[in-house]
Tab-separated table of C-alpha atoms and ligand atoms in Angstrom:
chain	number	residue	atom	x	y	z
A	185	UNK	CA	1.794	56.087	-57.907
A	186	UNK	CA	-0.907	53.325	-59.023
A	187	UNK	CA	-2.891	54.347	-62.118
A	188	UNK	CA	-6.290	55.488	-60.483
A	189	UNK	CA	-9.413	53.313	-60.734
A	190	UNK	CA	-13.095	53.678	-61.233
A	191	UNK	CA	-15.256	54.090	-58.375
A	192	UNK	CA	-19.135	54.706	-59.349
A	193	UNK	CA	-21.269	55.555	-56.383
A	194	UNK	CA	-24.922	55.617	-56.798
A	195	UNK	CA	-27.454	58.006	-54.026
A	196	UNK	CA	-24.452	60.173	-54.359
A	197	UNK	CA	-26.205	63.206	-52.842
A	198	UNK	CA	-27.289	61.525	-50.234
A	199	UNK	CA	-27.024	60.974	-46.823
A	200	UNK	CA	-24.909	57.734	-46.716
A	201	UNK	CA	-22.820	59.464	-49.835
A	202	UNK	CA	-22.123	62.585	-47.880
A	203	UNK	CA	-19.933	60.896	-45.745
A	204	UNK	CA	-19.053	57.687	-47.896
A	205	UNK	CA	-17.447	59.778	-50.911
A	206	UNK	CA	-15.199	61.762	-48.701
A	207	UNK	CA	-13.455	58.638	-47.200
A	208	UNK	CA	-13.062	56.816	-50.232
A	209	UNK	CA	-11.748	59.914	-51.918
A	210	UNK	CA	-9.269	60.017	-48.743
A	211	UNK	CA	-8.000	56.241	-49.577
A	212	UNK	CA	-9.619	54.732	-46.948
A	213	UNK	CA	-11.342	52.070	-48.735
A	214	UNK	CA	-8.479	51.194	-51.247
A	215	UNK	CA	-5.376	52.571	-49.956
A	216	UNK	CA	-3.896	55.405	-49.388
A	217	UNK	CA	-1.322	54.650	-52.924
A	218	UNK	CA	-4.603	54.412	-54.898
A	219	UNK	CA	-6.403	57.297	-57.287
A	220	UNK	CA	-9.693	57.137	-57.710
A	221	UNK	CA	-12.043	58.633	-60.068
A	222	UNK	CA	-15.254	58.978	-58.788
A	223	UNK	CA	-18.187	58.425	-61.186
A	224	UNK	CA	-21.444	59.607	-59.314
A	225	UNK	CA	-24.822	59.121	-60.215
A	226	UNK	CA	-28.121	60.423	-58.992
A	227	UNK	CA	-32.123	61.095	-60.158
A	228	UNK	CA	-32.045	64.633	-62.285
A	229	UNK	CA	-33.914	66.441	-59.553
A	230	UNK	CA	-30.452	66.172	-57.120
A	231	UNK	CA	-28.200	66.856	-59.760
A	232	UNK	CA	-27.680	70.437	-58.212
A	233	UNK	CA	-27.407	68.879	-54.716
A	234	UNK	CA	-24.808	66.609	-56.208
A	235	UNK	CA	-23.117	69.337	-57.634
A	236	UNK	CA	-22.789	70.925	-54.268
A	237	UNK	CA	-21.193	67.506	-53.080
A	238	UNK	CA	-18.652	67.701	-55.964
A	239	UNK	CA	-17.602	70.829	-55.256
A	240	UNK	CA	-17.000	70.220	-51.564
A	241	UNK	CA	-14.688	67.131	-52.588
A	242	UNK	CA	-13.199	69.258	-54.740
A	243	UNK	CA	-12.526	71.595	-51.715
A	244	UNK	CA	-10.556	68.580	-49.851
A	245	UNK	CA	-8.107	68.998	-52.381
A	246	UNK	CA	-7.963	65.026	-52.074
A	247	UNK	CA	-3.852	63.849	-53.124
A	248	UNK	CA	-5.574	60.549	-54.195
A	249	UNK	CA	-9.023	62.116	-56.321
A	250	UNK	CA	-7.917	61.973	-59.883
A	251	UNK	CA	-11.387	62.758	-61.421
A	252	UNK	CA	-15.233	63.890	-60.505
A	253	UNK	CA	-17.914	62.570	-62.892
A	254	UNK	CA	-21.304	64.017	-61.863
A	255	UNK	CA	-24.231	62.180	-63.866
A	256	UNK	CA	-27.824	61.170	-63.919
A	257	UNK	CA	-27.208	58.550	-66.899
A	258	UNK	CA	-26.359	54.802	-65.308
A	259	UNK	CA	-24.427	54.394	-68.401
A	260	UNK	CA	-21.903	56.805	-67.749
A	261	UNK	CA	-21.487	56.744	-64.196
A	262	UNK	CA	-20.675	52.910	-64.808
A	263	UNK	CA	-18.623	53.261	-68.171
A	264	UNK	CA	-15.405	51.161	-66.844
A	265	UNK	CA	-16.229	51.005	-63.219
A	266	UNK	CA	-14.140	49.080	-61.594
A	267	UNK	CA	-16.105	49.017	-57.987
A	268	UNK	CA	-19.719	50.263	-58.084
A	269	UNK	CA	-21.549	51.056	-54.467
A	270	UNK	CA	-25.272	50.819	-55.241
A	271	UNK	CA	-26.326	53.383	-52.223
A	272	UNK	CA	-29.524	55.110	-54.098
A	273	UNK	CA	-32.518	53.172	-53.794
A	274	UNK	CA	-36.553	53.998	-53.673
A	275	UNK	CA	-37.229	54.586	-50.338
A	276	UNK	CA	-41.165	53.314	-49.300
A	277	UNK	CA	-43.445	56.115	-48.769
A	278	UNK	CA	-46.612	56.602	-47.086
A	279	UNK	CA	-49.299	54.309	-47.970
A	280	UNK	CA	-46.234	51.942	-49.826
A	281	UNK	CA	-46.767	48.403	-49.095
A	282	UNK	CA	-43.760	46.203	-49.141
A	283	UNK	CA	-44.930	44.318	-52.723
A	284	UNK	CA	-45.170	48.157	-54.151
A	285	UNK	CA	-41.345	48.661	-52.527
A	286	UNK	CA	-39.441	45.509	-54.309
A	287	UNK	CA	-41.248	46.719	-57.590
A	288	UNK	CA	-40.260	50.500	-57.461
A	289	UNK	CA	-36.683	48.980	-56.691
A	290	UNK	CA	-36.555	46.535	-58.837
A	291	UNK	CA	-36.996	49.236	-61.840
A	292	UNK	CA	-34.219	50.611	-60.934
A	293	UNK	CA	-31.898	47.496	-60.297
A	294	UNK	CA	-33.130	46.045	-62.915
A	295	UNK	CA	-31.742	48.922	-65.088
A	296	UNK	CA	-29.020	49.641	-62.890
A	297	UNK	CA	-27.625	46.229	-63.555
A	298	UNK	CA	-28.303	46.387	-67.496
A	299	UNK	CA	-26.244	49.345	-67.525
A	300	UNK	CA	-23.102	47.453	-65.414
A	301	UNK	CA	-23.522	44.567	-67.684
A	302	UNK	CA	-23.152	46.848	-70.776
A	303	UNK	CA	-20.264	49.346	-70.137
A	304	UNK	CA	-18.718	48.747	-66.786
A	305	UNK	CA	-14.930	46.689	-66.339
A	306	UNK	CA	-15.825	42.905	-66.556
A	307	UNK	CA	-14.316	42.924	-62.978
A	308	UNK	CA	-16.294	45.560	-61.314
A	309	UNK	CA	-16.840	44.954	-57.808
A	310	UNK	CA	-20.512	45.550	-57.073
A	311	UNK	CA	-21.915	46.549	-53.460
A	312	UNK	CA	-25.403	47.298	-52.902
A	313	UNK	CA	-26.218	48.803	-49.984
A	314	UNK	CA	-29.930	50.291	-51.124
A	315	UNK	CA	-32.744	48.759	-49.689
A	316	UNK	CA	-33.947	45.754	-49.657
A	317	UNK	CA	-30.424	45.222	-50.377
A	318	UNK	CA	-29.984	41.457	-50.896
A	319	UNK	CA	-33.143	41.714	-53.010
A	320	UNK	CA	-31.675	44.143	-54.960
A	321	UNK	CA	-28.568	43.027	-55.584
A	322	UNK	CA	-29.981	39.670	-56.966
A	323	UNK	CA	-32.091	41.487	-59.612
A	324	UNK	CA	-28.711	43.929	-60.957
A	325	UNK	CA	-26.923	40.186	-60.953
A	326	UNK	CA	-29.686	39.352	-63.113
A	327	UNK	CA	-29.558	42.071	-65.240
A	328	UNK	CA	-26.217	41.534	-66.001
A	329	UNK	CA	-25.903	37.838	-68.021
A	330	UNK	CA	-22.627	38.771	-69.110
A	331	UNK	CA	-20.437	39.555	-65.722
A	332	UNK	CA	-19.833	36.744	-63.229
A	333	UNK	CA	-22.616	36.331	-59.994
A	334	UNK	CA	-19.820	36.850	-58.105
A	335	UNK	CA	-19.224	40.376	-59.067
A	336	UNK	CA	-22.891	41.274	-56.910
A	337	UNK	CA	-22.793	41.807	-53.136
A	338	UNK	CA	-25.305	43.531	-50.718
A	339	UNK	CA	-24.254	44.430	-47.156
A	340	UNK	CA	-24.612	43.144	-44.159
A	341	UNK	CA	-21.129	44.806	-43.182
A	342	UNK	CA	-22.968	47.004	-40.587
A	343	UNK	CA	-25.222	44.659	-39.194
A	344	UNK	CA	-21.557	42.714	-38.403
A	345	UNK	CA	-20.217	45.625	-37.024
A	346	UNK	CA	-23.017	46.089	-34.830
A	347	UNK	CA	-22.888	42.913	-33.146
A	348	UNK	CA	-19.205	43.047	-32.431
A	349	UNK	CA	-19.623	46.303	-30.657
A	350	UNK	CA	-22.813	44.796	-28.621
A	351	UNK	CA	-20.845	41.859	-27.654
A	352	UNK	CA	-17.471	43.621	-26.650
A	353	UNK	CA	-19.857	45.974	-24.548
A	354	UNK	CA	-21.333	42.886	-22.824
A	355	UNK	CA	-18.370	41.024	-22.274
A	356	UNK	CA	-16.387	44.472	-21.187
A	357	UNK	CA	-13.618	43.699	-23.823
A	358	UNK	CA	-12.317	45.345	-27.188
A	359	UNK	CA	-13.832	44.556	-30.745
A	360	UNK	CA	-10.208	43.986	-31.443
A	361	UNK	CA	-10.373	40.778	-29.341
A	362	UNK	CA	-13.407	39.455	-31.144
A	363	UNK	CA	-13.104	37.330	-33.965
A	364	UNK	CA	-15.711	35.095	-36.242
A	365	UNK	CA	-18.485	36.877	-36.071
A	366	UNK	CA	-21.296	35.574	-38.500
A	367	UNK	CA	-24.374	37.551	-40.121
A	368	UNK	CA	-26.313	34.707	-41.510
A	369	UNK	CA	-29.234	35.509	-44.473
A	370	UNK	CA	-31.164	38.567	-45.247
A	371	UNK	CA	-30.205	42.127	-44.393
A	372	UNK	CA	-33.110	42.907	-42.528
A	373	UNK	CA	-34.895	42.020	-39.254
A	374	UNK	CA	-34.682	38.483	-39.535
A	375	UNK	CA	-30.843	38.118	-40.100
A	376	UNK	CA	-28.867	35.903	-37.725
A	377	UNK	CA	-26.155	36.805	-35.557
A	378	UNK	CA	-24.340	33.911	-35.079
A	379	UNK	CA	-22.260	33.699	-32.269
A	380	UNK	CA	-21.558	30.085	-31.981
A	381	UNK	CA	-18.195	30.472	-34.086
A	382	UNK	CA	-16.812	33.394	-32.538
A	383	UNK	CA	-14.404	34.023	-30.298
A	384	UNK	CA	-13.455	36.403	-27.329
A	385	UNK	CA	-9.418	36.325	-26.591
A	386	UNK	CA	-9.331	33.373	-27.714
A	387	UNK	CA	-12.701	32.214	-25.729
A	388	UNK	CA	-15.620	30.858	-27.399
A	389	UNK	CA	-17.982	33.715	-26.299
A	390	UNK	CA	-21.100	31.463	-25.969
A	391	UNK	CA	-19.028	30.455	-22.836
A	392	UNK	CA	-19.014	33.835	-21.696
A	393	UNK	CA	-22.859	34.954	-22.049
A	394	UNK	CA	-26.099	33.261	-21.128
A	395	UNK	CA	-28.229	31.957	-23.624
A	396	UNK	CA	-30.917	34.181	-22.676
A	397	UNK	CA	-28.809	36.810	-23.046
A	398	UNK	CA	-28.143	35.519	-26.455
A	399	UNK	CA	-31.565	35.265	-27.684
A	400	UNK	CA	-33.596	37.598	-26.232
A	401	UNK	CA	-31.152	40.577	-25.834
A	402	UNK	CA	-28.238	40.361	-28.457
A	403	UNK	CA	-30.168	39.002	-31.286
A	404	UNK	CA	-32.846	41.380	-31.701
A	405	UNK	CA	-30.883	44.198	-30.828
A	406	UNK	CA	-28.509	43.731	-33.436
A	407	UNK	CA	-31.721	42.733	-35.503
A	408	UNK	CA	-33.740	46.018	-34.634
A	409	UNK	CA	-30.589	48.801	-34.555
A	410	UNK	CA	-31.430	50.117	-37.847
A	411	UNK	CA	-35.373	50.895	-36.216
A	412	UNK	CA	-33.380	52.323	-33.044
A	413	UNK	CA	-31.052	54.600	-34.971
A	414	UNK	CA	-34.433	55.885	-36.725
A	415	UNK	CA	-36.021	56.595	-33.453
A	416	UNK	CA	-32.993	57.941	-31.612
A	417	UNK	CA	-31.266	59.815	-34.273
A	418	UNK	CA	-34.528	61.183	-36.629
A	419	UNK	CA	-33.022	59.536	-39.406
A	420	UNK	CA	-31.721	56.226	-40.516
A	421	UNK	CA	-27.917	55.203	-40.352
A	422	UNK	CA	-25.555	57.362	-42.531
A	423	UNK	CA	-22.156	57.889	-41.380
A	424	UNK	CA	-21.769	54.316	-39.807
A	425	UNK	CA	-23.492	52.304	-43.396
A	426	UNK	CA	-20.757	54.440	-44.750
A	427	UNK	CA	-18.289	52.756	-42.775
A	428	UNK	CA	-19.602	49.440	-43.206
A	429	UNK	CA	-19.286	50.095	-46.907
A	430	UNK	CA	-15.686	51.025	-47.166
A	431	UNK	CA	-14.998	47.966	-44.403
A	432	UNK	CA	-16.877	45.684	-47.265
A	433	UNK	CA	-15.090	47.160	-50.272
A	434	UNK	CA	-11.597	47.380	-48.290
A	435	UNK	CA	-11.480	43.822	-47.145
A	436	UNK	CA	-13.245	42.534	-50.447
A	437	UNK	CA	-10.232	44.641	-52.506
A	438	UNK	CA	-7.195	43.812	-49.774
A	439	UNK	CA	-7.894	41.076	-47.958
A	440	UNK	CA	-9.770	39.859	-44.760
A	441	UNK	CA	-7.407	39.502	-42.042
A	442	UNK	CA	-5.296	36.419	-41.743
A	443	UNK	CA	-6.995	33.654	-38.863
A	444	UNK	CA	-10.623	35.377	-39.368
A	445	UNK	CA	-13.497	36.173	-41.300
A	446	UNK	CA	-16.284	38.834	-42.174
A	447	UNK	CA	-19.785	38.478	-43.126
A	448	UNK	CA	-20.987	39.757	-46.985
A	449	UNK	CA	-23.999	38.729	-48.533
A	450	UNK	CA	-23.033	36.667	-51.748
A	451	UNK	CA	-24.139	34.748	-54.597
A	452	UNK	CA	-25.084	31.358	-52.813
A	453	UNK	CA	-23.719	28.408	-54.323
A	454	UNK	CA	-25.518	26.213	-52.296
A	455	UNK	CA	-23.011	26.267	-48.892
A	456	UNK	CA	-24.997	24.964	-46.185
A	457	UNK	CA	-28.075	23.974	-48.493
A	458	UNK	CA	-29.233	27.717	-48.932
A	459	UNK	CA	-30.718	27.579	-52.526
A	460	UNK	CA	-28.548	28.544	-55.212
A	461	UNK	CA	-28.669	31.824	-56.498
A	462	UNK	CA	-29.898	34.292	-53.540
A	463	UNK	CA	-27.698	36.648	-52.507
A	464	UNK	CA	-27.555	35.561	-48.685
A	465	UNK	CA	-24.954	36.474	-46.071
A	466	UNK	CA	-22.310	33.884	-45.288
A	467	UNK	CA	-18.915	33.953	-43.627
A	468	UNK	CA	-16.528	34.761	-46.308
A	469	UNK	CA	-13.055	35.353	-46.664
A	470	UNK	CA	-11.167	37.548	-49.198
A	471	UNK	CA	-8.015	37.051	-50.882
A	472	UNK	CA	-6.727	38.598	-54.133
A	473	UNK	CA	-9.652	40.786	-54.553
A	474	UNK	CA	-12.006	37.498	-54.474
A	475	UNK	CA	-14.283	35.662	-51.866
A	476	UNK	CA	-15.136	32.614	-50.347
A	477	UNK	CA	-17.461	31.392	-48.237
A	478	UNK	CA	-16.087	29.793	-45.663
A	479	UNK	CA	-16.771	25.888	-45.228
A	480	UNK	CA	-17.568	23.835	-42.363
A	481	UNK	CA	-18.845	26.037	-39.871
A	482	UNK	CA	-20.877	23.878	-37.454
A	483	UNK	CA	-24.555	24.814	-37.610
A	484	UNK	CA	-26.661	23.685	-34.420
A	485	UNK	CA	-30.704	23.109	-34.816
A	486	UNK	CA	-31.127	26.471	-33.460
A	487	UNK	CA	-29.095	27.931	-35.835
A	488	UNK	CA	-30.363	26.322	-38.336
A	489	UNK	CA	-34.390	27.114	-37.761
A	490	UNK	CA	-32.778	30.888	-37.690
A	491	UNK	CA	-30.872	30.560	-41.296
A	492	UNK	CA	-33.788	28.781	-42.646
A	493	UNK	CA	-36.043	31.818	-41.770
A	494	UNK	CA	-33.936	34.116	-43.276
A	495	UNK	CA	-33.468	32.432	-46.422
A	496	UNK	CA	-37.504	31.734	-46.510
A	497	UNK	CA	-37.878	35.526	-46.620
A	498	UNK	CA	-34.844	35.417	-49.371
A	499	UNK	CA	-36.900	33.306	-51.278
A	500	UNK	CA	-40.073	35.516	-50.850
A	501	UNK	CA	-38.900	38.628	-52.306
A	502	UNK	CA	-37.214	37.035	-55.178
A	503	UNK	CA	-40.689	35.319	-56.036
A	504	UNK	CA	-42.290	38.651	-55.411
A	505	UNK	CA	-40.352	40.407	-58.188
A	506	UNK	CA	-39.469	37.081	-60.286
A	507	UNK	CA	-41.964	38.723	-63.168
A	508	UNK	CA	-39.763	41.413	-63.509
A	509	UNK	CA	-36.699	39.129	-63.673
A	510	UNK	CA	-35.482	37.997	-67.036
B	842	LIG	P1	-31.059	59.187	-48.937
B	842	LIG	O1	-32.517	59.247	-49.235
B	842	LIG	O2	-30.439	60.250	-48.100
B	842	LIG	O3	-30.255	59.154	-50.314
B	842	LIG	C1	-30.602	58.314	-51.371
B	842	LIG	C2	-30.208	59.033	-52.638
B	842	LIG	O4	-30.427	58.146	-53.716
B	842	LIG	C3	-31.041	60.289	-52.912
B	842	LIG	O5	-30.171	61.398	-53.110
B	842	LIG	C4	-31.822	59.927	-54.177
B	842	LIG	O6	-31.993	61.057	-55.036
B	842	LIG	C5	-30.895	58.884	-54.808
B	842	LIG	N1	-31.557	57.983	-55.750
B	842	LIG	C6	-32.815	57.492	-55.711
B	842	LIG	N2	-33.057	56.746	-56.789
B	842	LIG	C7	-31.926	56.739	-57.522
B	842	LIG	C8	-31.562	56.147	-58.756
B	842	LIG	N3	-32.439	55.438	-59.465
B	842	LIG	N4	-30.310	56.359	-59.223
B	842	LIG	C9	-29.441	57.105	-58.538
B	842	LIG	N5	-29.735	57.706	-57.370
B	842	LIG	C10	-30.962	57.517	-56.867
B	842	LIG	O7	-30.815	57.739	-48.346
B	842	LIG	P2	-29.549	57.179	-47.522
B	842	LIG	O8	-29.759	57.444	-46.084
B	842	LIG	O9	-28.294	57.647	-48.162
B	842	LIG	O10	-29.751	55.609	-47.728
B	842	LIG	C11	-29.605	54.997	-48.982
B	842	LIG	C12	-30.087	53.559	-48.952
B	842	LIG	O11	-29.317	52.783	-48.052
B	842	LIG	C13	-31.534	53.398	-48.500
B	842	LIG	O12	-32.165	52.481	-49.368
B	842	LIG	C14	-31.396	52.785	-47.128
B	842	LIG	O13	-32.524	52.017	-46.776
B	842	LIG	C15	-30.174	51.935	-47.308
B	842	LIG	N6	-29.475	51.490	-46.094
B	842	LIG	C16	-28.893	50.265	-46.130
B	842	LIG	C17	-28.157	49.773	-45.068
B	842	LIG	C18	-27.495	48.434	-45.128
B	842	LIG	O14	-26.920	48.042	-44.122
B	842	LIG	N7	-27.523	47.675	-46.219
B	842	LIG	C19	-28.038	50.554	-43.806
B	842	LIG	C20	-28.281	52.015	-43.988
B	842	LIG	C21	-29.406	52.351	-44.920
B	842	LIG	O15	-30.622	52.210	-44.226
């Protein structure tokens, strides 16, 4: 048996946690021949809601759960993370404008990432899944001069996911069949869902939907699901941003698969002349327990108005909080 490793999970108590814990404890995320310790941190007001949480992973009697940390102090949940999922985040209540919501996050980022720069494994793999995610995830980064850029991720995992399963409904095949998929930008409703790249069995699918299709059904469906989820379900998105995650971490630890790619939001070095530094979702592949964006995708002028958009509101909420940045 592998020694186990250091998984810190922030939000533990709730609703994305309640189902995200009990699959990584399970080795879905990181194999089912790798311990984990789980390191989970929440505000002091859930810490008895957390401690409910503990105790029903305890109840699992997990093979692969080698240890339960329970705190509501960053720097131990962190001390020696290896993989850190930032779930907990501020969530924008009434009267909140969307200024007051990037500050009341960026507190806690901003210490969130001090605290991974000071005591967590110079290799931790960081996913941020709070909201505004990308946003987020760039102010942590920034918080934390002393690990690599490439250590910070957000998700756009689900937003992927989501536009597979809308196109292999349209075109009446399986996800399995789809490959290249592409969530360009922001995690939010201006993201792009690129389907110029991908394929279905073997067939570019722009060959096999209309363009109006395209634009006015698949993109803002995939755009708006999160709003849908809200309205159908009473609540947003748990169980499958839970899923997303592990997909993220999983293929970010192991390895996309071999002929395709995924989409992660990632410390932009410039690919495709988005500006260096935001944490914008590209095609990547993973090898080795590292990324890469993937070069040389083709981007048409309607692609490109919709990337530029996204990374325009990239750009805006980084400004927005760039007093708070050091
Ligand atoms: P919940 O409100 O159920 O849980 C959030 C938990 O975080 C709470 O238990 C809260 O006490 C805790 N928390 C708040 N501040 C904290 C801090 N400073 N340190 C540690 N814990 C803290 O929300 P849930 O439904 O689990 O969603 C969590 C976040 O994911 C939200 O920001 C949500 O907007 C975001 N989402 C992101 C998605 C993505 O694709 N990137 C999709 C799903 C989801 O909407």
């Amino acid at each position: 048996m592998k020694a186990p490793v250091r998984v810190a999970v922030t939000g533990a108590a709730g609703q994305i946690s309640y189902s995200l814990l009990f699959r990584i404890a399970s080795g879905e995320m990181l194999g089912k021949d790798q311990p984990v310790i789980l390191q989970l941190l929440e505000i002091t007001p859930a810490l008895e809601a957390l401690k409910g949480v503990a105790m029903e992973l305890e109840d699992c009697a997990f093979p692969l759960l080698s240890g339960i940390v329970q705190s509501d102090d960053a720097t131990v949940a962190f001390k020696d993370a290896d993989y850190a999922l930032l779930v907990g985040a501020r969530p924008r209540g009434p009267g909140m404008e969307r200024k007051d919501l990037l500050e009341a996050n960026a507190a806690i980022f901003s210490a969130q990432g001090k605290a991974l720069n000071d005591v967590a494994s110079r290799n931790v793999k960081v996913l941020v899944v709070g909201n505004p995610a990308n946003t987020n995830a760039l102010i942590a980064q920034r918080n934390a001069p002393d690990l690599d850029p490439r250590n910070f991720t957000a998700m756009t995992r689900l937003d992927h996911n989501r536009a597979l399963s809308q196109l292999a409904n349209k075109t009446e095949s399986s996800v399995n069949d789809i490959s290249h998929m592409t969530i360009w930008g922001n995690h939010s409703s201006t993201q792009y869902p690129d389907l110029h790249q991908v394929k279905v069995s073997g067939t570019p699918a722009m060959d096999k939907v209309e363009q109006d299709w395209y634009e006015n059904d698949f993109i803002p469906t995939v755009q708006q699901r999160g709003a849908a989820i809200i309205k159908a379900r009473g609540a947003s998105s748990a169980a499958s941003a839970a899923n997303a995650a592990i997909d993220h971490m999983r293929d970010w630890a192991l390895g996309t698969a071999e002929g395709d790619w995924t989409s992660m939001a990632v410390y932009s070095d410039g690919s495709y002349g988005i500006q260096e530094g935001l944490i914008y979702s590209f095609p990547c592949t993973c090898k080795d327990g590292d990324w890469k964006i993937v070069q040389g995708v083709e981007i048409n002028n309607f692609s490109r108005e919709k990337m530029t958009a996204t990374e325009q509101e990239l750009a805006e909420e980084r400004d927005a909080v760039a007093h708070l940045l050091p």
